[in-house]
Amino acid sequence: DTATCGKVFYSASAVSAASNAACNYVRAGSTAGGSTYPHVYNNYEGFRFKGLSKPFYEFPILSSGKTYTGGSPGADRVVINGQCSIAGIITHTGASGNAFVACGGT
């Protein structure tokens, strides 16, 4: 999966790295650094994530290309389900308040 969030393009390897990190934390029941990520994503926006079912978890995907380890999460998130399948990539960029919109290509 590749995605474009605002003006930021994420390669398939970047999406995969972020989703794999999220999966490892979910399976271990832990979070990145002192952060709250990954955490349950309630999908108040009503996205249809490739027909996948909840629970969903959101985890930052960083424009720097590095894997999130704590600190500022930025605007963009990879979403996985409980089986660690990539559900989609979402962003706060262009959304109102604390809501999300889908990134292009997802």
Short mmCIF file of C-alpha atoms in Angstrom, two decimals:
data_model
loop_
_atom_site.label_atom_id
_atom_site.label_comp_id
_atom_site.label_asym_id
_atom_site.label_seq_id
_atom_site.Cartn_x
_atom_site.Cartn_y
_atom_site.Cartn_z
CA ASP A 1 0.00 0.00 0.00
CA THR A 2 1.20 3.51 -0.82
CA ALA A 3 -0.54 6.65 0.37
CA THR A 4 -0.51 10.41 -0.04
CA CYS A 5 -1.54 12.43 3.02
CA GLY A 6 -1.79 16.10 2.09
CA LYS A 7 1.46 16.61 0.18
CA VAL A 8 3.32 13.75 1.86
CA PHE A 9 3.82 10.52 -0.09
CA TYR A 10 4.37 7.27 1.80
CA SER A 11 6.01 4.36 0.01
CA ALA A 12 4.83 0.80 0.47
CA SER A 13 7.92 0.10 2.59
CA ALA A 14 7.14 3.07 4.89
CA VAL A 15 3.53 1.93 5.32
CA SER A 16 4.73 -1.62 5.97
CA ALA A 17 7.33 -0.51 8.54
CA ALA A 18 4.78 1.58 10.47
CA SER A 19 2.15 -1.16 10.40
CA ASN A 20 4.66 -3.81 11.49
CA ALA A 21 5.77 -1.63 14.42
CA ALA A 22 2.13 -1.07 15.39
CA CYS A 23 1.46 -4.81 15.19
CA ASN A 24 4.42 -5.64 17.43
CA TYR A 25 3.23 -3.16 20.07
CA VAL A 26 -0.38 -4.40 19.90
CA ARG A 27 0.72 -8.03 20.26
CA ALA A 28 3.01 -7.13 23.18
CA GLY A 29 0.34 -4.98 24.83
CA SER A 30 2.81 -2.08 24.96
CA THR A 31 3.25 1.38 23.46
CA ALA A 32 6.00 3.33 21.72
CA GLY A 33 8.18 5.22 24.17
CA GLY A 34 6.09 7.18 26.67
CA SER A 35 3.27 7.62 24.14
CA THR A 36 -0.24 6.18 24.00
CA TYR A 37 0.36 4.70 20.52
CA PRO A 38 -0.82 2.37 19.22
CA HIS A 39 -4.27 2.79 20.68
CA VAL A 40 -7.76 1.75 19.71
CA TYR A 41 -9.18 3.77 16.82
CA ASN A 42 -12.95 4.00 17.16
CA ASN A 43 -13.62 5.03 13.54
CA TYR A 44 -16.12 7.75 14.41
CA GLU A 45 -15.68 8.93 10.80
CA GLY A 46 -17.17 5.67 9.50
CA PHE A 47 -14.38 4.64 7.12
CA ARG A 48 -14.87 1.32 5.31
CA PHE A 49 -11.51 -0.30 5.83
CA LYS A 50 -11.37 -2.89 3.01
CA GLY A 51 -14.15 -4.85 4.68
CA LEU A 52 -11.96 -5.52 7.73
CA SER A 53 -13.58 -5.64 11.14
CA LYS A 54 -12.63 -3.95 14.39
CA PRO A 55 -10.86 -3.53 16.68
CA PHE A 56 -8.74 -1.03 14.78
CA TYR A 57 -5.55 0.54 16.09
CA GLU A 58 -3.96 3.80 14.99
CA PHE A 59 -0.22 4.38 14.93
CA PRO A 60 1.78 7.37 13.66
CA ILE A 61 3.46 7.18 10.27
CA LEU A 62 6.15 9.84 9.99
CA SER A 63 7.08 11.93 6.96
CA SER A 64 10.76 11.63 8.00
CA GLY A 65 10.67 7.96 7.03
CA LYS A 66 11.64 6.91 10.54
CA THR A 67 9.49 4.53 12.59
CA TYR A 68 7.64 6.26 15.43
CA THR A 69 9.22 5.60 18.85
CA GLY A 70 7.49 8.27 20.94
CA GLY A 71 7.23 12.04 21.01
CA SER A 72 5.20 14.13 18.58
CA PRO A 73 3.02 11.86 16.42
CA GLY A 74 2.49 14.31 13.56
CA ALA A 75 -0.78 14.30 11.58
CA ASP A 76 -0.70 10.95 9.80
CA ARG A 77 -1.67 7.48 11.02
CA VAL A 78 -1.58 3.93 9.76
CA VAL A 79 -4.59 1.89 10.87
CA ILE A 80 -4.36 -1.86 11.45
CA ASN A 81 -6.87 -4.37 12.75
CA GLY A 82 -6.43 -6.95 15.48
CA GLN A 83 -4.98 -9.44 12.98
CA CYS A 84 -2.37 -6.85 11.97
CA SER A 85 -3.82 -6.31 8.49
CA ILE A 86 -3.35 -2.80 7.12
CA ALA A 87 -6.79 -1.19 7.12
CA GLY A 88 -5.79 2.21 5.74
CA ILE A 89 -3.87 5.43 6.19
CA ILE A 90 -5.62 8.50 7.59
CA THR A 91 -4.62 12.06 8.41
CA HIS A 92 -5.68 15.08 10.42
CA THR A 93 -4.48 17.25 7.49
CA GLY A 94 -7.54 18.81 5.84
CA ALA A 95 -9.93 17.51 8.52
CA SER A 96 -11.79 19.68 11.00
CA GLY A 97 -10.98 19.58 14.69
CA ASN A 98 -9.56 16.26 15.82
CA ALA A 99 -11.21 14.29 12.99
CA PHE A 100 -9.47 12.33 10.24
CA VAL A 101 -9.80 12.11 6.48
CA ALA A 102 -8.55 9.25 4.31
CA CYS A 103 -5.20 9.63 2.61
CA GLY A 104 -5.08 9.21 -1.15
CA GLY A 105 -4.48 5.68 -2.39
CA THR A 106 -6.05 3.94 0.59
#
